[in-house]
XYZ file of C-alpha atoms in Angstrom:
388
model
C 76.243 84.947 124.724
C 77.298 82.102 122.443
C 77.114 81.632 118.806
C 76.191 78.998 116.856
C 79.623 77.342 117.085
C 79.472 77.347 120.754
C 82.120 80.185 120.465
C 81.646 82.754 123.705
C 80.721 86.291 122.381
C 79.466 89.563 124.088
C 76.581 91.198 123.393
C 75.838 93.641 120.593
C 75.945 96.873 122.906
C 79.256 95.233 124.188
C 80.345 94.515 121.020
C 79.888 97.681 119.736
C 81.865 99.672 122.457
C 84.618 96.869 122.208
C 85.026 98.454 118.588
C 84.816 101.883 119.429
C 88.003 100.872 122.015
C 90.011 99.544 119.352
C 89.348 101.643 116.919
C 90.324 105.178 118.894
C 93.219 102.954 120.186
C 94.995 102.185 116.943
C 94.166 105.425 115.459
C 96.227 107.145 118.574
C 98.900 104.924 118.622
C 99.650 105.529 114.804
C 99.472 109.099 115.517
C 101.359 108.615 118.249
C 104.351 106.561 116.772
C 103.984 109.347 113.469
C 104.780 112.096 116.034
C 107.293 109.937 117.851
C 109.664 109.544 115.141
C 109.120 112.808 114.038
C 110.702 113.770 117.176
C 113.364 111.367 117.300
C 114.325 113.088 113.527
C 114.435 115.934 115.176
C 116.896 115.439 117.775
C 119.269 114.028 114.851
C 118.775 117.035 112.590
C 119.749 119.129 115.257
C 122.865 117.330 116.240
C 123.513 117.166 112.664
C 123.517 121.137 112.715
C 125.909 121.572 116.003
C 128.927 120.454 116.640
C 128.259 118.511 119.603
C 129.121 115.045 118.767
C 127.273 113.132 121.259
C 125.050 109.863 120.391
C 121.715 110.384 119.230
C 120.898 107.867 122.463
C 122.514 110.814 124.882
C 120.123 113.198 124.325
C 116.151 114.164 126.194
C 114.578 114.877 122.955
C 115.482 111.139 120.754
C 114.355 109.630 124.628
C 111.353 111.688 124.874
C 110.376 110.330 120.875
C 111.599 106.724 122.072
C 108.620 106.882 124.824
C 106.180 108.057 122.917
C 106.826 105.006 120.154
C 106.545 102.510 122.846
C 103.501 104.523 123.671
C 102.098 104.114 120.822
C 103.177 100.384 119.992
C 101.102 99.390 123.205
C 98.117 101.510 121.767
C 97.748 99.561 118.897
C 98.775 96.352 120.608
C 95.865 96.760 122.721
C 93.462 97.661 119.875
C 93.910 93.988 118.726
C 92.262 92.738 121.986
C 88.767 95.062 121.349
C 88.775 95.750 117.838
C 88.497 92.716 114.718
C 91.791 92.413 112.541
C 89.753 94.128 109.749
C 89.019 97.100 111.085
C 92.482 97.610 113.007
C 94.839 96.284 109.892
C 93.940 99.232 107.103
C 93.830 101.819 110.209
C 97.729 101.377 109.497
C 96.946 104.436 106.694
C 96.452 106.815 109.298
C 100.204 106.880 110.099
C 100.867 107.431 106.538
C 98.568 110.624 106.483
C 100.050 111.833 110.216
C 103.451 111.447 108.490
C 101.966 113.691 105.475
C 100.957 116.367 107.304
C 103.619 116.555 109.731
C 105.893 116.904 106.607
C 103.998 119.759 104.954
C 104.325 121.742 108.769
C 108.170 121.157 108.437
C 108.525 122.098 104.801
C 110.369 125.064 104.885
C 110.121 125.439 100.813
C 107.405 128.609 99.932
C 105.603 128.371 96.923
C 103.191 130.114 95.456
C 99.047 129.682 95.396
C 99.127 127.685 91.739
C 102.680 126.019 91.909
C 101.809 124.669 95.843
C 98.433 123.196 93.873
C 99.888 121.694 91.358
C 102.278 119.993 93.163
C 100.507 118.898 96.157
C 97.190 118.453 94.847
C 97.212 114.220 94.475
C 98.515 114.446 97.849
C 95.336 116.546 98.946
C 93.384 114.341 96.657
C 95.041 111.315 98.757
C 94.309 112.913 102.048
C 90.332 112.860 100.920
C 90.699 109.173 100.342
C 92.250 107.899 103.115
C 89.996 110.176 105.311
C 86.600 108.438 103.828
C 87.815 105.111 102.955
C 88.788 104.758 107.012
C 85.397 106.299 107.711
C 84.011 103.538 105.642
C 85.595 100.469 106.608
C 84.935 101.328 110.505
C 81.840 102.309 109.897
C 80.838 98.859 108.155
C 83.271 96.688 109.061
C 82.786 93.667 111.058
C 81.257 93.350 114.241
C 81.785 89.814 115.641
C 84.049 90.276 118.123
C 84.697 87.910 120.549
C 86.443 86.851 124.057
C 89.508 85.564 122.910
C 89.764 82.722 125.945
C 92.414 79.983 125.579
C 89.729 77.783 124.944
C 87.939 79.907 122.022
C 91.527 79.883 120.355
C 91.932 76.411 120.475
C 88.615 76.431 118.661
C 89.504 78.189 115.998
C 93.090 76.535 115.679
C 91.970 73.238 115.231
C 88.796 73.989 113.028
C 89.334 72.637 109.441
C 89.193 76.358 107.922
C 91.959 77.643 109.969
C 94.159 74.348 109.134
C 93.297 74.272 105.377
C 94.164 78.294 105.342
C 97.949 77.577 106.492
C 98.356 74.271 104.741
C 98.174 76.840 101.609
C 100.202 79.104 103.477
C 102.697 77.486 103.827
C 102.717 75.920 100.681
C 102.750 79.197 99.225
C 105.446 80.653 101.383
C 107.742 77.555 100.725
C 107.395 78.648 96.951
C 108.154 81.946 96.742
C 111.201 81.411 99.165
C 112.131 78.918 96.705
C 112.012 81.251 93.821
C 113.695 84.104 96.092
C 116.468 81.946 97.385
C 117.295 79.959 94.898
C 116.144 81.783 91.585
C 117.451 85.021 92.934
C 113.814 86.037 91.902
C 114.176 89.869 93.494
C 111.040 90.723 92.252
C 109.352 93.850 94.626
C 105.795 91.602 94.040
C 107.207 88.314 95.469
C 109.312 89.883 98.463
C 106.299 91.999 99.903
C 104.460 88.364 99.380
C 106.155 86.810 101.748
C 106.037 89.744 104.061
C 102.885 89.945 103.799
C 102.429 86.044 104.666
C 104.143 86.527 107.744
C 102.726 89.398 108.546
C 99.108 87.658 108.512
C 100.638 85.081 110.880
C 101.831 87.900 113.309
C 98.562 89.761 113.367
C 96.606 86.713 114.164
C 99.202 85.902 116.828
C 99.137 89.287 118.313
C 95.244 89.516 118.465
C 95.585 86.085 120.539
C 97.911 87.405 122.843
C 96.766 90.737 123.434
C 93.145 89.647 123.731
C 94.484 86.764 126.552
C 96.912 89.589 128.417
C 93.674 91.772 128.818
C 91.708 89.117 130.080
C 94.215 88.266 132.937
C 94.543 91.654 133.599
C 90.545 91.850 134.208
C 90.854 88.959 136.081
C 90.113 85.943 133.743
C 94.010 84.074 134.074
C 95.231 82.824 130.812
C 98.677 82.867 130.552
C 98.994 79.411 132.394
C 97.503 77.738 129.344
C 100.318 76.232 126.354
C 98.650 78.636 123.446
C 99.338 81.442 124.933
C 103.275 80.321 124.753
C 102.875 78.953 121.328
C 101.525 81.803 120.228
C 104.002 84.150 121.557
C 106.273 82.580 120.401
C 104.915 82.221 116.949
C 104.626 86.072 116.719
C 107.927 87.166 118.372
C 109.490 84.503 115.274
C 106.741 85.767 112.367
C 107.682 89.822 113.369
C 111.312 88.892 113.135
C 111.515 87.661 109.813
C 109.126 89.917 108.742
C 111.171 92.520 109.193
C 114.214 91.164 107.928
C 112.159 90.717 103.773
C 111.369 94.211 104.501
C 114.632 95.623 105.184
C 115.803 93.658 101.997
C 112.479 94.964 100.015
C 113.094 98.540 100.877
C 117.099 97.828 99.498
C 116.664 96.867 96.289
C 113.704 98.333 95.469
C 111.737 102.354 95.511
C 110.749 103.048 98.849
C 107.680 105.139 98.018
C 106.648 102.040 95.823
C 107.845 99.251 98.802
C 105.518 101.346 101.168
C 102.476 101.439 99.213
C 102.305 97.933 97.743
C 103.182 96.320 101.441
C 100.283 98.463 103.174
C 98.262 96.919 100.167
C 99.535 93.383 100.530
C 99.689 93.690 104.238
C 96.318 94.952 104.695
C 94.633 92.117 102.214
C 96.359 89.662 104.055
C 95.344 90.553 107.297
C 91.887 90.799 106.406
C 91.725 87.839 105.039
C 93.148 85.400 108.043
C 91.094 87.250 110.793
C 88.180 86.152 108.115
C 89.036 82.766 108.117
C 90.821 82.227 111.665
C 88.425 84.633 113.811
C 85.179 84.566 111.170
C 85.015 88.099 111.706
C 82.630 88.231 108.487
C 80.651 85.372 110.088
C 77.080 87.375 110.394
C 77.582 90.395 108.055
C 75.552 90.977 105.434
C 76.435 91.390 101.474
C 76.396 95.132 101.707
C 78.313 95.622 104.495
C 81.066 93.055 102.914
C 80.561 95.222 99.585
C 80.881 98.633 101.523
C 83.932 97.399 103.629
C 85.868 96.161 100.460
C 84.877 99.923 98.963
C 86.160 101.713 102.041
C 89.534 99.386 101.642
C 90.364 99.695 98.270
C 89.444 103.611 98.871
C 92.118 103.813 101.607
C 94.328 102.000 99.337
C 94.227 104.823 96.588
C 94.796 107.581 99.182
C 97.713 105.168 100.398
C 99.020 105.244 96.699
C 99.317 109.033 96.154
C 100.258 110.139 99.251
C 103.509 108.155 98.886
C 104.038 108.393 95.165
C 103.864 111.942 95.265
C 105.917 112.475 98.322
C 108.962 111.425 96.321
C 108.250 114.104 93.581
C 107.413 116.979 96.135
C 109.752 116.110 98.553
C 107.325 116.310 101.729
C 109.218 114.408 104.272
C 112.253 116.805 103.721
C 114.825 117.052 106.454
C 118.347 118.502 106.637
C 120.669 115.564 106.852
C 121.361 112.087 104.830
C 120.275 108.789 105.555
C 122.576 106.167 103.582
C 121.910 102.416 103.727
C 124.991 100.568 104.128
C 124.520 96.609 104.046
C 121.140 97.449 105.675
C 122.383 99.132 108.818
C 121.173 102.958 108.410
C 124.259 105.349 109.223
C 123.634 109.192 109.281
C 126.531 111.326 107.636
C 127.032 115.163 107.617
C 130.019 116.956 105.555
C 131.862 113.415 105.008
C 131.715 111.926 108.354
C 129.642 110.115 110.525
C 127.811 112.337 113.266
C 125.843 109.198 114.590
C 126.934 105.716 115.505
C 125.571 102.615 113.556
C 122.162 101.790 114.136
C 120.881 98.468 113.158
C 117.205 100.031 113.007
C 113.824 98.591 111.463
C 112.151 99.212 108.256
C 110.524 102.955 109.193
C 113.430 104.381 111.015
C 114.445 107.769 110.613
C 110.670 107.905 109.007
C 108.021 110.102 110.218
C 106.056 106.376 110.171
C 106.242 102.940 111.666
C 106.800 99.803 109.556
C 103.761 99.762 107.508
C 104.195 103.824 106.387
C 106.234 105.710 104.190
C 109.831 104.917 104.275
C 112.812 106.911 104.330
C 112.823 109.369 101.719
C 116.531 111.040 100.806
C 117.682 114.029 103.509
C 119.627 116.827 101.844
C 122.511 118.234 103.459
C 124.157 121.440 102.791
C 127.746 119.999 102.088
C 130.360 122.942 101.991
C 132.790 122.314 98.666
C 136.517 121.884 99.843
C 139.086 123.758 97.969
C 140.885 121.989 95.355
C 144.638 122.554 95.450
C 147.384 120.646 93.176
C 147.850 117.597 95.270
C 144.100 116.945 94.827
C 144.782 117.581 90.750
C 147.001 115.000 91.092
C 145.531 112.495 93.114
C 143.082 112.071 91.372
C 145.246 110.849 88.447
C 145.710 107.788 90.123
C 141.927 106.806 90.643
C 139.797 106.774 87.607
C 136.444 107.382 89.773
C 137.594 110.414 90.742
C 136.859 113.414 88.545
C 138.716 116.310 87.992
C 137.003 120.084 88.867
């Protein structure tokens, strides 16, 4: 079929199943990657408890995680070539709820009946929304998917929408780096900005080239066209820097609070440039738009509580410490370091991927050394050390 700017689409039944794909697709892989680095936690935790000082990379059980991340990565890299940016983008909240619930099965804390409720109740509450604003927002988001051809791109790329829609992007970008560079304007509000700029630019980038890699692998060649280069490389450059805000967002600022307000901004984002670049809300009606936005800003709320009250209740409690040092993450037990420096991304160590909860602080049983005189009197010398 074609629509009525001579843009090749499939047909409703097609359509339909093409959303069903992505949307069981990027709900595994974020399950999938929320197990993953569970697993890869795991293996640290339990070299953290032995005295076997081998690198986290030398053991089955980080490998086994590792496989199941890139499993899950090319889950929800595929999604992008069935499912519309809207629907796939706020699915990013099922990783935070995975992450949830895998933490309450680890928590070894026991509490009783009205202390567990009291504590854990918004996080319950959360649970609720994220559960029936993702029911929503499938259920009426978009359903204009199309075959993303080279030419069909090229379309889109050159319409005066899609060109008006970065001209302001990049205007916008341009200020807030000004004001972050230059200003030292370290606000939380205008970091996760310009993440979430670039992330808009890599989700449109990756829906091009995953939609183009699953036509060639049906059959359809693609790759010899120049957009399917320019947009690789455009989303291979937009990922980088992405994560490099990030890393600086989740330094200076909360983590519970970086994770919620970038799945917010993110998700907006998103939404927004497959509407304008894809015209994913081409056809829908007023009360689909209406229920979709409800079903978002639902999700959104569950997104919220889940990771504000994870800090409080400590859900995502392991038994060793993560410390940032000049952004490279180095795991320490008893004083020294059990695990080489690892120069990871945003979520690692997390029990999510980069658009979940971050790293929240690991406890470790430190044993207390024995004070004698010579530590009495070292510490004489150095002002920031106090005496016992």
């Amino acid at each position: 079929e074609m629509d009525d700017n001579g843009i090749e689409v499939g047909s409703y039944t097609v359509r339909r199943l093409d959303n069903l794909i992505g949307t069981l697709l990027a709900i595994f892989g974020n399950v999938l990657v929320s197990i993953s680095l569970t697993i890869q936690k795991y293996s640290h935790v339990k070299l953290a408890g032995t005295k076997d000082h081998r690198a986290f990379y030398r053991t089955k059980t980080w490998w086994s995680g590792f496989v199941f991340t890139c499993l899950g990565e090319l889950a929800n890299f595929v999604s992008y070539a069935f499912a519309p940016l809207a629907i796939v983008a706020p699915l990013n909240a099922v990783s935070v709820l995975t992450s949830s619930i895998l933490g309450f099965i680890f928590l070894r804390e026991r509490l009783k009946p009205k202390d567990f409720a009291k504590q854990f109740g918004l996080v319950f509450l959360g649970y609720i929304f994220v559960i029936g604003g993702a029911y929503l927002l499938v259920s009426f988001g978009p359903n204009s998917h199309e075959k993303l051809i080279a030419a069909n791109i090229v379309k889109h790329l050159v319409g005066w929408p899609v060109l008006l829609y970065l001209l302001l992007e990049i205007i916008t970008f341009c200020l807030l780096l000004y004001f972050y560079k230059r200003r030292k304007a370290n606000y939380l509000v205008i970091i996760l900005l310009l993440v979430a700029l670039l992330g808009s630019v890599t989700v449109l980038t990756v829906k091009a080239v995953s939609g183009m890699l699953v036509l060639t692998i049906e059959g359809t060649m693609q790759l010899n066209y120049p957009i399917f280069s320019v947009m690789f490389v455009c989303m291979v450059a937009s990922a980088i820097f992405q994560a490099g805000f990030l890393s600086q967002a989740c330094k200076l600022h909360d983590s519970s609070l970086v994770a919620s307000v970038n799945y917010i901004f993110s998700t907006i984002f998103a939404v927004l440039a497959g509407a304008v670049f894809y015209l994913e809300f081409n056809k829908e009606d007023i009360l689909h738009i209406c229920m979709f936005l409800l079903g978002s800003a639902v999700c959104f709320l569950g997104v919220f509580l889940i990771t504000k009250t994870k800090k409080k209740a400590r859900i995502f409690e392991p038994c060793v410490t993560l410390n940032m040092n000049n952004g490279v993450p180095t795991i320490h037990d008893k004083g020294l370091v059990i695990q080489p420096d690892y120069s990871g991304s945003f979520s690692y160590g997390t029990l999510v991927n980069n658009n979940g909860v971050t790293p929240a602080p690991l406890p470790v049983h430190l044993e207390t050394p024995p004070l004698g005189p010579r530590s009495s009197d070292a510490s004489q010398g150095h002002p920031g050390i106090k005496r016992d």
